[in-house]
XYZ file of C-alpha atoms in Angstrom:
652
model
C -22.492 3.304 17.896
C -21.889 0.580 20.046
C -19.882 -2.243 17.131
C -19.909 -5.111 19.273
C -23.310 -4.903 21.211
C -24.663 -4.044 17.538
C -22.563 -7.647 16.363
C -24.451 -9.742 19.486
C -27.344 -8.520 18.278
C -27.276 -9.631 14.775
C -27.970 -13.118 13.466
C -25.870 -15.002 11.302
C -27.776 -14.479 8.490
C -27.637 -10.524 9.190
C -24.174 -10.543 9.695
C -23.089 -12.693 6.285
C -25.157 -9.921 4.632
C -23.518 -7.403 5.675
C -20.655 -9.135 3.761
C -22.513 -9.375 0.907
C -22.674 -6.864 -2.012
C -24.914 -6.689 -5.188
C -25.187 -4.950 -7.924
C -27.529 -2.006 -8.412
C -28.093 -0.847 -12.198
C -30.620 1.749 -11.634
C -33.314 -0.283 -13.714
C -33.303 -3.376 -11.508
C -34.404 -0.851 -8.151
C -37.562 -3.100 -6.972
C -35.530 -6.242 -6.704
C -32.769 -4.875 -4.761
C -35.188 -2.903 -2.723
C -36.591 -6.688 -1.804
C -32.792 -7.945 -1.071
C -32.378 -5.271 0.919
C -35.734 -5.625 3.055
C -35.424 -8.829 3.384
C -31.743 -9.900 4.222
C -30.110 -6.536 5.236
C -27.167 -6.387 2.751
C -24.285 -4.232 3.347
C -23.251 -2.502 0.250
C -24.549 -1.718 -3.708
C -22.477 -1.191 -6.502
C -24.077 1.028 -8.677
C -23.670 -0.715 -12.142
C -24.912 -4.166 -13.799
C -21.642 -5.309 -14.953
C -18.090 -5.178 -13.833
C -17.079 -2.394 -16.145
C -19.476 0.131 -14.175
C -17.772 2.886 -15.108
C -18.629 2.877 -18.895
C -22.194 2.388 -20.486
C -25.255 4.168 -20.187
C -26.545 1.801 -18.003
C -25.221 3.020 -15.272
C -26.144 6.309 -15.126
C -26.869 7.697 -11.305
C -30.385 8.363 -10.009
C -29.836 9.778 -6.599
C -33.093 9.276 -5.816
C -33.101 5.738 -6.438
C -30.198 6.114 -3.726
C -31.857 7.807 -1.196
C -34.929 5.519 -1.416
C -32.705 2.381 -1.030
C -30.715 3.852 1.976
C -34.059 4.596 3.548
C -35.066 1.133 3.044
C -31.904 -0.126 4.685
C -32.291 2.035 7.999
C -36.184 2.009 8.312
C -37.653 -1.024 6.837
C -34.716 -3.559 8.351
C -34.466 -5.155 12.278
C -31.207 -3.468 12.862
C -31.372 -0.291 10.178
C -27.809 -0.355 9.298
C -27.225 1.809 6.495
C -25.828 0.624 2.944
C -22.602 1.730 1.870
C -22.935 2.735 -1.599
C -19.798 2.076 -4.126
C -18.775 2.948 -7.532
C -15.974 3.549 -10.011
C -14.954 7.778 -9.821
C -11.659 6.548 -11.332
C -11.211 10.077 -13.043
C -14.377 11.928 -12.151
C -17.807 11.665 -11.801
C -19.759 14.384 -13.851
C -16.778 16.453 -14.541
C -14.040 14.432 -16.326
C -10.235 15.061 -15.396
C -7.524 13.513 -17.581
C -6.835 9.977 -16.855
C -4.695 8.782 -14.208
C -1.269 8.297 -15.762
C -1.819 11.378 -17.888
C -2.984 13.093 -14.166
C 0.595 11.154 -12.862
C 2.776 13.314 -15.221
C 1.501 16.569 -13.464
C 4.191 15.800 -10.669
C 1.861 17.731 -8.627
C 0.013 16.265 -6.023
C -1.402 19.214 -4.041
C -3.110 19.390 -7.777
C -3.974 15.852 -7.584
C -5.704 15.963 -4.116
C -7.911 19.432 -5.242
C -9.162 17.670 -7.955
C -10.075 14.696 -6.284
C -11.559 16.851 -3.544
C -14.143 18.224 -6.571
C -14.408 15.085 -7.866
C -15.775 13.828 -4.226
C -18.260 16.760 -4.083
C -19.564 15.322 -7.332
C -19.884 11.937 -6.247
C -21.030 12.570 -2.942
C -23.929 14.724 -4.533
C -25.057 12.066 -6.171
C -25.538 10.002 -3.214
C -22.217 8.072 -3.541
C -20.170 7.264 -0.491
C -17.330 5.028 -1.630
C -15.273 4.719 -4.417
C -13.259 1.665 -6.202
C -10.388 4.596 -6.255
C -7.107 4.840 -6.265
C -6.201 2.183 -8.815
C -2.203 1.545 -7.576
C -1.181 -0.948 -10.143
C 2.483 -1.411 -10.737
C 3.101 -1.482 -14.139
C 6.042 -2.104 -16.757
C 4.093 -2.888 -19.642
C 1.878 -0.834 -21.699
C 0.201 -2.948 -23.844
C -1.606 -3.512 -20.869
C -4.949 -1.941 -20.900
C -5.105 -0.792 -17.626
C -1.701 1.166 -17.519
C -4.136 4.157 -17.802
C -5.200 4.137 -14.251
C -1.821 3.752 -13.200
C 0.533 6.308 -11.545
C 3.613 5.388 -13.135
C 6.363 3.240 -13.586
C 7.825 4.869 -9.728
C 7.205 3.576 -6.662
C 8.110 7.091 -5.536
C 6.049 8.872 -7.515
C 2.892 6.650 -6.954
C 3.053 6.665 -3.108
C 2.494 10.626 -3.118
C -0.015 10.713 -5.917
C -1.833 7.617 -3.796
C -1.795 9.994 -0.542
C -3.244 12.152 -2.632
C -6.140 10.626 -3.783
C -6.819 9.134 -0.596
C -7.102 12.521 1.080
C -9.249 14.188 -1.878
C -11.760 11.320 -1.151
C -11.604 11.118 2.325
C -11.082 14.554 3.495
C -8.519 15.451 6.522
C -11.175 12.821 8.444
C -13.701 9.996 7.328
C -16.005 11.613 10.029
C -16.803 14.502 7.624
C -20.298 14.490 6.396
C -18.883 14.659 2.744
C -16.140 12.201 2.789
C -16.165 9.404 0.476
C -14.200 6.388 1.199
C -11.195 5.215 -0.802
C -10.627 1.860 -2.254
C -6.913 0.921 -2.789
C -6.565 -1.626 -5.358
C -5.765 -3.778 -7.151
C -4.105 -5.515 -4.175
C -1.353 -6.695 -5.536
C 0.724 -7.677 -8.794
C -2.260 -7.546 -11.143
C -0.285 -4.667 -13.386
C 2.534 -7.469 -13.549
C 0.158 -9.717 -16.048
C 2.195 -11.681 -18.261
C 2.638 -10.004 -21.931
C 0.078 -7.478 -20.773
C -2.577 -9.713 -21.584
C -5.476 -9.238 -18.674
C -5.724 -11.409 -15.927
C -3.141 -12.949 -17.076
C -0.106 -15.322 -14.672
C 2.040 -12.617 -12.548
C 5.606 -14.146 -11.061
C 6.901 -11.287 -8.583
C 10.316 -11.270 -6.363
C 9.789 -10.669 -2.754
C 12.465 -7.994 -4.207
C 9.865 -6.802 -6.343
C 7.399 -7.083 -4.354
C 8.415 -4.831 -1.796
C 9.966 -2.104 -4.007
C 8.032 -1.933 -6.823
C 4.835 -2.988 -5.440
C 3.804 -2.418 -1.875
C 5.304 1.180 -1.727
C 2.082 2.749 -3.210
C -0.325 0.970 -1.166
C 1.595 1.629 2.089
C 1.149 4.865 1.274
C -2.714 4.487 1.259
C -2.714 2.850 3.860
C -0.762 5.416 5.980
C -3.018 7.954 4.404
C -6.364 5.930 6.290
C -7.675 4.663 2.894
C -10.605 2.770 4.428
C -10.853 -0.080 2.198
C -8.568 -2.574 -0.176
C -10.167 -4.255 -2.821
C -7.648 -7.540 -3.830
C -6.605 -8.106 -7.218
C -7.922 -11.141 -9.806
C -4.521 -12.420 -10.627
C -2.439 -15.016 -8.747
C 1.001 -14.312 -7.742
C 3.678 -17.315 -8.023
C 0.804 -19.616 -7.932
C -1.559 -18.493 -5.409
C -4.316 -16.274 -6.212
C -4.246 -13.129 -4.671
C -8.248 -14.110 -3.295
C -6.590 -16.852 -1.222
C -3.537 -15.869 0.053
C -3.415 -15.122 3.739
C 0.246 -14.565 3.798
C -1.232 -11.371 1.106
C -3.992 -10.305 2.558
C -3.656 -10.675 6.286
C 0.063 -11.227 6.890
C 1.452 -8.196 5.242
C -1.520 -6.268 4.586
C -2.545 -6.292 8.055
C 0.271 -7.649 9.878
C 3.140 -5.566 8.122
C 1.351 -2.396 6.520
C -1.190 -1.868 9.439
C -4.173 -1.589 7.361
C -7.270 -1.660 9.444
C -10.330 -1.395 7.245
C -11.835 -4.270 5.447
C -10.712 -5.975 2.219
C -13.389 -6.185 -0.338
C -13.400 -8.864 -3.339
C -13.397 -7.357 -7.023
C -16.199 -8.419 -9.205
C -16.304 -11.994 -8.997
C -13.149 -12.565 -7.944
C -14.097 -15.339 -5.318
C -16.052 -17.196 -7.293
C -13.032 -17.456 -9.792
C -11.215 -19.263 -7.479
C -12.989 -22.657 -9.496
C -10.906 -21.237 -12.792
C -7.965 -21.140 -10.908
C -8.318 -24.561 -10.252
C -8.255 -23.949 -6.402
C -11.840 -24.484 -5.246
C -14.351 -27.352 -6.265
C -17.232 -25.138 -5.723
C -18.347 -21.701 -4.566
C -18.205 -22.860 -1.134
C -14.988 -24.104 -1.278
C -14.240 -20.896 -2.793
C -15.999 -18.918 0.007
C -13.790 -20.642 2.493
C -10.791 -19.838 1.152
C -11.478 -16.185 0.525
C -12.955 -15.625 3.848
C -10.184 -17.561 6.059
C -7.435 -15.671 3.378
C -8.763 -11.912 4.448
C -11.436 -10.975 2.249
C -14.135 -9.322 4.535
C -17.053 -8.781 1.608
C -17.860 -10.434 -1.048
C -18.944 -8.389 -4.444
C -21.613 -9.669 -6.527
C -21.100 -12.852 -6.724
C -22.885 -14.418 -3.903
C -20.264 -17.046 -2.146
C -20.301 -15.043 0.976
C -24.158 -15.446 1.152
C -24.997 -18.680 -0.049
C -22.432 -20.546 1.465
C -21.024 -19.180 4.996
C -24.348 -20.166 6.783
C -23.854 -23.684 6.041
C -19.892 -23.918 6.214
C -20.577 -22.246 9.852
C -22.667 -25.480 10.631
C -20.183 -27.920 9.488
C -17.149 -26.296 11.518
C -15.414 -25.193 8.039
C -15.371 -21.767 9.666
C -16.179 -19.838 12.665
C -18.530 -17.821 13.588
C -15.931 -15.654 15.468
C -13.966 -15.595 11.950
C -17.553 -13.831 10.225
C -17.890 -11.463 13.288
C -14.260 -10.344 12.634
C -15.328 -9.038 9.125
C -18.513 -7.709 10.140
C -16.670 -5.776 12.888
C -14.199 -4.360 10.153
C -17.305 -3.392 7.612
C -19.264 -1.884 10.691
C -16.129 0.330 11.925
C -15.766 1.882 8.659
C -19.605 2.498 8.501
C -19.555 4.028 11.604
C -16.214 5.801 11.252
C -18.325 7.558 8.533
C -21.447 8.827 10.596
C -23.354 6.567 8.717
C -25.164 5.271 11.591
C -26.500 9.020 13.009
C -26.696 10.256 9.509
C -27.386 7.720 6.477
C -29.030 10.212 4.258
C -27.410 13.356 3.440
C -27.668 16.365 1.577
C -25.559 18.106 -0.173
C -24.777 21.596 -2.751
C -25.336 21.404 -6.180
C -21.167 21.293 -6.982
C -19.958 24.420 -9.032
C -19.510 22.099 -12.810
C -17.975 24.863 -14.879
C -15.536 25.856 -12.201
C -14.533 21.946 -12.103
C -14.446 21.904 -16.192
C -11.870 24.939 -15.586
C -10.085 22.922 -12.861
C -10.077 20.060 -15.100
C -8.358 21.839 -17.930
C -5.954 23.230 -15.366
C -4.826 19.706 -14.197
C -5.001 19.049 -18.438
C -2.100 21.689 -18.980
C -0.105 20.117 -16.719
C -0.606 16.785 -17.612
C 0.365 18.046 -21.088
C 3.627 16.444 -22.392
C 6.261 18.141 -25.315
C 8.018 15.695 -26.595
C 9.640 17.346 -29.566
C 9.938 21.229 -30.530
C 12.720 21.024 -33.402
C 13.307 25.255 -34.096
C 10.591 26.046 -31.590
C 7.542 25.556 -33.846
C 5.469 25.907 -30.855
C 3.682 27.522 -29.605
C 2.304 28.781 -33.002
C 1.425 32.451 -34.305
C -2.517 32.666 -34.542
C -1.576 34.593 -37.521
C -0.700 31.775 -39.245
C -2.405 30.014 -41.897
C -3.323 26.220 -40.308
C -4.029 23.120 -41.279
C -6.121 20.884 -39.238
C -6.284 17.093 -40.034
C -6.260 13.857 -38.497
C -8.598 10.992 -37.726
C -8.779 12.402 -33.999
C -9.176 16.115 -35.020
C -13.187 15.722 -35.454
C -14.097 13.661 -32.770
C -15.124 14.798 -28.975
C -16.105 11.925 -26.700
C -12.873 9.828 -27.391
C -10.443 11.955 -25.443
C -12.351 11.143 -22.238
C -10.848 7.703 -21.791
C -12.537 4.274 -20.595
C -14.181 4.368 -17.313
C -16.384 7.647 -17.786
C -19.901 8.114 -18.464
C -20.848 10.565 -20.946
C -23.547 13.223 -20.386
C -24.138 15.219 -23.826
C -23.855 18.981 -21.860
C -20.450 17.536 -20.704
C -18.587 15.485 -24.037
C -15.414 16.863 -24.993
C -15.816 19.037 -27.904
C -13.977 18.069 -31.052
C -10.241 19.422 -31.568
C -11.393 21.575 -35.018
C -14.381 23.167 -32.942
C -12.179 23.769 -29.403
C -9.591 25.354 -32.040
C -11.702 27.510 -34.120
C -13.343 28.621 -30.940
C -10.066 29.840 -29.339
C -8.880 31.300 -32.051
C -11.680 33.096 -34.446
C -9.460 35.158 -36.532
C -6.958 32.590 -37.294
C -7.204 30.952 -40.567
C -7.629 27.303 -40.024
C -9.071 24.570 -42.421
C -9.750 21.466 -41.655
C -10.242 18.427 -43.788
C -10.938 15.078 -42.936
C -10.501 13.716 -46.692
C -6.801 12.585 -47.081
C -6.232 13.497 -50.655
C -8.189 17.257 -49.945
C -5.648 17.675 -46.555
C -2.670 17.428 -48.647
C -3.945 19.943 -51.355
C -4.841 22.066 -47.956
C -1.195 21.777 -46.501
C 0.332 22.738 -49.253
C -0.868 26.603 -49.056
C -1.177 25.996 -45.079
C 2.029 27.350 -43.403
C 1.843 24.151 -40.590
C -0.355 21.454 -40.225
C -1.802 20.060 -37.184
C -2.390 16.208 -37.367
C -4.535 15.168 -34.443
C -3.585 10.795 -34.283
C -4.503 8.917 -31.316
C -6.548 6.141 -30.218
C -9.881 5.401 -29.137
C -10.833 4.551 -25.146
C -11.958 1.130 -26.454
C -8.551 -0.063 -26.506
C -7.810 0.913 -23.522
C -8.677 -0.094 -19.782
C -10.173 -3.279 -18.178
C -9.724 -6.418 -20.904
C -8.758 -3.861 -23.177
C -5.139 -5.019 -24.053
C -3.201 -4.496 -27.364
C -0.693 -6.675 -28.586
C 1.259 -3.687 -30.184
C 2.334 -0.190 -29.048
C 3.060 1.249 -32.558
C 0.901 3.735 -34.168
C -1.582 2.610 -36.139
C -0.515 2.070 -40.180
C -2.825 4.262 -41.478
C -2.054 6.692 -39.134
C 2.039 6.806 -39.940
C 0.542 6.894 -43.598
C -0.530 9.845 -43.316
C 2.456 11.264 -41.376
C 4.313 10.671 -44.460
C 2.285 11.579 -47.103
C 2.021 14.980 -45.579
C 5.019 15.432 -44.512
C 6.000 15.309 -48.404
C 4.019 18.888 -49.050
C 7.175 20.015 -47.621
C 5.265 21.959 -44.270
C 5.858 21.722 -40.715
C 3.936 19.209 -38.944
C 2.711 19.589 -35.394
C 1.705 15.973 -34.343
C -1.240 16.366 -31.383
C -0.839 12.725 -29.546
C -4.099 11.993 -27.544
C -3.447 8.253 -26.379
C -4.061 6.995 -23.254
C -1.086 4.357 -22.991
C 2.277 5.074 -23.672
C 3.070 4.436 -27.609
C 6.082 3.623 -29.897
C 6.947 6.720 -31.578
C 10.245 5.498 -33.570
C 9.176 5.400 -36.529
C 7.347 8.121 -36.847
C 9.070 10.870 -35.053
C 11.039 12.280 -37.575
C 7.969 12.916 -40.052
C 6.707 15.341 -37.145
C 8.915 18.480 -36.358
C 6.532 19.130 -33.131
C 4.964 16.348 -30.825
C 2.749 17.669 -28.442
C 1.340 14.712 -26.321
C -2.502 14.953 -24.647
C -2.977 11.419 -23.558
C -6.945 11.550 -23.066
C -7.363 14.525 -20.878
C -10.931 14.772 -20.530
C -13.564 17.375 -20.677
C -11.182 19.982 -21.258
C -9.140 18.218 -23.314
C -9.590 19.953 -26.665
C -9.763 23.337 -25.203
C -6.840 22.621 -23.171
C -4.458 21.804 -26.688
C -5.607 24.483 -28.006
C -4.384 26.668 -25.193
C -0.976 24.579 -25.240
C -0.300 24.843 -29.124
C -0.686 29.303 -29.203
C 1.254 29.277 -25.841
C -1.631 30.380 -23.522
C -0.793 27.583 -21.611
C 2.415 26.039 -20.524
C 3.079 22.055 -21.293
C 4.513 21.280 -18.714
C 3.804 17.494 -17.905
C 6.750 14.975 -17.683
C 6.501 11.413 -18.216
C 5.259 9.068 -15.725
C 6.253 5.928 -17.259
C 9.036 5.251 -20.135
C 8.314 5.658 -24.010
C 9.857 2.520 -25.813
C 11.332 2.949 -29.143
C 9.488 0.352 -30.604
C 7.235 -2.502 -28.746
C 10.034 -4.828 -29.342
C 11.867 -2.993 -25.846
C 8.977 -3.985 -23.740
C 10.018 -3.928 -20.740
C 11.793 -0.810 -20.153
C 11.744 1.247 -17.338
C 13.717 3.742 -16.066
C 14.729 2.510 -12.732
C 16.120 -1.340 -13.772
C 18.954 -2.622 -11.921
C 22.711 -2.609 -12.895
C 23.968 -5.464 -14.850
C 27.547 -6.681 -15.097
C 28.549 -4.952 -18.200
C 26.495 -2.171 -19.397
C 25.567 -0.223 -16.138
C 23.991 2.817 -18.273
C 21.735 1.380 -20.524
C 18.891 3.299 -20.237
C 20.853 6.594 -20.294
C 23.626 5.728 -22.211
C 25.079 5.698 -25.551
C 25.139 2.561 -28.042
C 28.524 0.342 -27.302
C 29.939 -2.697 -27.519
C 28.319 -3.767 -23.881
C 24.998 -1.557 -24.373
C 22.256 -4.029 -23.184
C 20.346 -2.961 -26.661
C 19.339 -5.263 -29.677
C 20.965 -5.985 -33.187
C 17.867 -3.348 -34.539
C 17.443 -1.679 -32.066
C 19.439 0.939 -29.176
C 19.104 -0.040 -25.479
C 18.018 3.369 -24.501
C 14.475 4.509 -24.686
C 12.563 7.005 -27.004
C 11.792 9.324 -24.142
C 12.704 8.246 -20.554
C 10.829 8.675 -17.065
C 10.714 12.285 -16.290
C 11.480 13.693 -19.683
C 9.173 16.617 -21.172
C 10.362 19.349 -22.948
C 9.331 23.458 -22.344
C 8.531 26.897 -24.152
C 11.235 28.214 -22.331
C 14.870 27.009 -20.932
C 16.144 26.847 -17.152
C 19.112 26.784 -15.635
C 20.346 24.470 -12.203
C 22.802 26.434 -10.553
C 24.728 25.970 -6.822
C 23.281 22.288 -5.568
C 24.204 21.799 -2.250
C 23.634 19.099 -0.070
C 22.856 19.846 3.857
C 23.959 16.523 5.232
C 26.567 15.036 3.608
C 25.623 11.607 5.570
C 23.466 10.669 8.161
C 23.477 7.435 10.565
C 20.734 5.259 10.124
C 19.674 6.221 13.952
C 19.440 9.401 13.161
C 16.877 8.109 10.044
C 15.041 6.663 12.477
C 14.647 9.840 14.944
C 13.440 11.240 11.304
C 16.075 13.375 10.466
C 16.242 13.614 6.362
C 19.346 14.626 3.618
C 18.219 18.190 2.318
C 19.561 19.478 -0.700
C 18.800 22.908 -2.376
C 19.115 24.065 -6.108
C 19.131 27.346 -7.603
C 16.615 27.005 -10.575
C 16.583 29.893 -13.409
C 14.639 31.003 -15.721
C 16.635 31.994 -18.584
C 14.197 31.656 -21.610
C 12.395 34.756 -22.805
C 8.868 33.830 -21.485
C 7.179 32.366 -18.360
C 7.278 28.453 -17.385
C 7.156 25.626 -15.155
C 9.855 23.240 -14.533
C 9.458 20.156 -12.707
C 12.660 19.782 -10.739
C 13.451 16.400 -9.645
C 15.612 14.695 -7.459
C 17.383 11.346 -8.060
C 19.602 9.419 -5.373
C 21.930 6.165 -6.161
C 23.161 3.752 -3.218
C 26.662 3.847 -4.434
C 27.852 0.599 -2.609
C 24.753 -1.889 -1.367
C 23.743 -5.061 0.456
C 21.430 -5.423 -2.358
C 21.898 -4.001 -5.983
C 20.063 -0.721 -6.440
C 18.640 0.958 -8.905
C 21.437 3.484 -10.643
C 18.488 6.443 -10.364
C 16.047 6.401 -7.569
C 13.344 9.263 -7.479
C 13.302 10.459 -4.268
C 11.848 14.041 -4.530
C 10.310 16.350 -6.902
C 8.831 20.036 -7.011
């Protein structure tokens, strides 16, 4: 497809909409079959609100699809097809674990195969971009959004960001069942003061570039075809009108060559940031700042037209965004092939994938006299307000199909293990009458994906009162208590942890979620997820992180012991609960003979790409099979700039 002679050809009105998206809920399909008839939009998103990944509502009819993408290439002047977007933040019919539980896998080749399924789905289904991979840096979780994260490393998040990238997009956008990638949220919106959504960021240009470009760099390198820019703004500018952000480094510095999308509304916004009068004020701002298209909220198309006429902006400036959307359409075979066809993917072979990626994802915190895994000729105890419900350990941003719901933890148990005697009891007073003839109890806590994700922030970490309550009071039958975490933030397990002589941590992990613990607690599967992100003590330590810089006095904190010079409160220790990287096994290994290849190398030779190598002899020496996660950690002894005293650098 000829891009240019295709731009020449256009009108201004064609061209602003092809920077124009709307929203597409499925019941509203007449009306946006008119939009698209008559004015030639670019791109749907498939959902009537901005949280389009939860609600009924927005259920896919691929039909519906295929009608509208017919529309767009037969019943328009030019025919350019529609670029159809949505939220597969974690799956599509098949639901994997939640991104920061999917982060403590360590494994990306993992990462990118179930992304790769996760693209069959959605391309299926008529889908052919994504708002996907969320690359939020974040320190705090009473944030809600920490779930879509990949961790508290900048390290860490660039390879799991390749690897989403890829799983979307294939080795090539050119391949019929690609599905193009959305980095966002570009950038500092996981920074939000006190975790509160939306809220004021204030980043370093330190910061900035260690903690939060790293990730999307990596997208970009990996040909992520789009950036969507974040709602907040950043030391006073919003992210939606900042060139220096959005064209400067995104373009200038990282090389990024698709277009920049707007997230839902964000433009518009620009009036409650007290930068723009008016949408068209707004409009000019966002478009002279880097945004190329404009979702839902209609600045783009109400207003360019007419600031074009006054000189506000050029029409060269529009024709440089419709270039950018064009490229990626056409980069995408869109243009020869709009309307595509595709397998029925294989679902149960992705639910087994799914609780695959769950396993690993799968963190032990705590194993005092190896309690687990547990004897399924045991007598158990099954209780716990999260013990009889299915749905919840899905997480926010899923849609629910009754064949594919979680099933409960007492159903998934009894299932896997017939012959075992379990009981459960959701009554309080009847569960401690049950543990006492129970030789260990299972108590299933957690919290429900309504606290969590988009405007879903908490104000406290802790567990819930009635939750520790019940820690306690059966704890006092004198058992052993295996406490089954599924949470999808990080949580403040102080005061709890000693009631619980097992702690066997799920996050929300999806379809396979149940079956999955199960699995984990008789040892038919291996736990053997680390953390992505830092467990504080209490919510008092927020922010802790594994990787802060060196003070004065106190240079361990994190890893150290309490001291005179400990950076750590009058009630409470500097040091976490359970730092970055921690998880615990069924079995123990043994480092042996590290070696380093290079003892130094010149920064030319960095350049040329020459890398330090080191090798470690890792053992098994427990008395049954297991995965360790072996990870490497460097420290810039003596700096220009002060460096973190552990820097992930490598893992396997």
């Amino acid at each position: 497809m000829d891009i240019y002679k295709l731009i020449k050809e256009m009108t201004l009105k064609e061209k602003i909409a092809q920077l124009t998206q709307i929203s597409f809920n499925f019941k509203n399909f007449e009306e946006v079959k008119e939009k698209i008839e008559n004015y030639q939009v670019g791109s749907l998103i498939l959902g009537g609100t901005a949280f389009v990944g939860d609600g009924d509502e927005a259920a896919v009819e691929k039909h519906k699809i295929r009608e509208l993408q017919k529309a767009a290439t037969e019943n328009t002047r030019l025919g350019i097809p529609l670029l159809f977007g949505r939220d597969v933040i974690h799956g599509h019919e098949t639901i994997f674990p939640v991104n920061l539980a999917m982060a403590a896998s360590f494994n990306p080749e993992l990462l990118r195969l179930c992304y790769d399924k996760i693209r069959e789905e959605a391309a299926y289904d008529g889908i052919n971009w994504t708002f996907c991979p969320m690359l939020d840096f974040c320190h705090d979780p009473r944030w809600g959004r920490i779930i879509e994260c990949q961790g508290e490393d900048p390290y860490l998040a660039s390879k799991l960001a390749e690897a989403i990238v890829k799983g979307f997009q294939t080795d090539s956008l050119s391949n019929e069942g690609a599905v193009a990638a959305c980095a966002k949220h570009y950038i500092g919106y996981g920074a939000s003061e006190g975790g509160r959504d939306y809220n004021h960021t204030e980043i370093s240009h330190y910061a900035l570039w260690n903690n939060y470009i790293p990730a999307f760099k990596s997208a970009v390198d990996s040909g992520a075809a789009t950036v969507m820019n974040s709602f907040n703004e950043m030391n006073g500018i919003p992210v939606a009108a900042s060139r220096r952000l959005l064209t400067d480094i995104l373009r200038g510095r990282l090389g990024f060559d698709g277009f920049v999308i707007s997230d839902w509304g964000a433009i518009s916004q620009l009036k409650n940031h007290c930068m723009a009068e008016n949408d068209a004020d707004a409009a000019e701002l966002a478009l002279k700042a880097g945004i190329d298209m404009d979702m839902v909220d209609d600045c783009y198309f109400n207003h360019l037209e007419e600031l074009v006429a006054s000189g506000r902006i050029s029409e060269e400036l529009i024709n440089l965004s419709v270039e950018r959307v064009l490229k990626i359409k056409d980069k995408m075979g869109l243009f020869e092939k709009p309307i595509r066809s595709f397998n029925r993917p294989d679902i149960k072979e992705n639910a087994r994938l799914a609780g695959k990626m769950c396993a690993q994802t799968a963190v032990l915190l705590k194993n005092e006299g190896n309690l687990l895994p547990l004897d399924k000729g045991q007598k158990i105890t099954v209780t716990g307000p999260f013990a009889g419900v299915g749905g919840e350990h899905s997480g926010s941003w899923v849609i629910l199909t009754e064949a594919y719901k979680p099933q409960s933890f007492i159903d998934a148990i009894r299932a896997y293990a017939p012959n075992t005697r379990i009981e459960y009891k959701d009554n309080l007073a009847s569960s401690y009458l049950a543990a006492r003839n129970s030789d260990v109890v299972i108590c299933a806590l957690g919290e429900p994906p309504y606290v969590t994700g988009e405007m879903h922030s908490v104000s406290s970490i802790e567990i819930p009162d009635a939750q520790k309550q019940l820690l306690i009071d059966l704890k006092k039958q004198g058992k052993k208590i295996v406490g089954l975490l599924f949470f999808g933030r990080p949580v403040a397990l102080q005061s709890v942890e000693p009631f619980m002589d097992a702690i066997l941590y799920m996050w929300h992990g999806g379809v396979s979620a149940t079956k999955t613990a199960a699995k984990v607690l008789f040892g038919d599967a291996e736990p053997s997820g680390r953390l992505p992100v830092t467990f504080p003590r209490v919510t008092g330590q927020i922010p802790i992180y594994y990787n802060a810089l060196p003070a004065g006095r106190d240079v361990n904190g994190y890893y150290g012991d309490d001291g005179k010079y400990m950076r750590n409160y009058e009630d409470c220790s500097g040091t976490p609960m359970y730092p970055f990287g921690y998880g615990l096994s069924y079995t123990e290994f043994e480092y042996s003979d590290i070696t380093a290849e290079n003892s130094e190398i010149s920064l030319e030779d960095i350049k040329n790409g020459r890398k330090f190598k080191f090798t470690v002899e890792v053992k098994n020496i427990g008395d049954r099979p297991g995965t360790e996660v072996v990870q490497l950690y460097i420290h810039d002894v003596v700096a220009s700039r002060v460096r973190p005293l552990r820097e992930l650098k490598g893992f396997k």
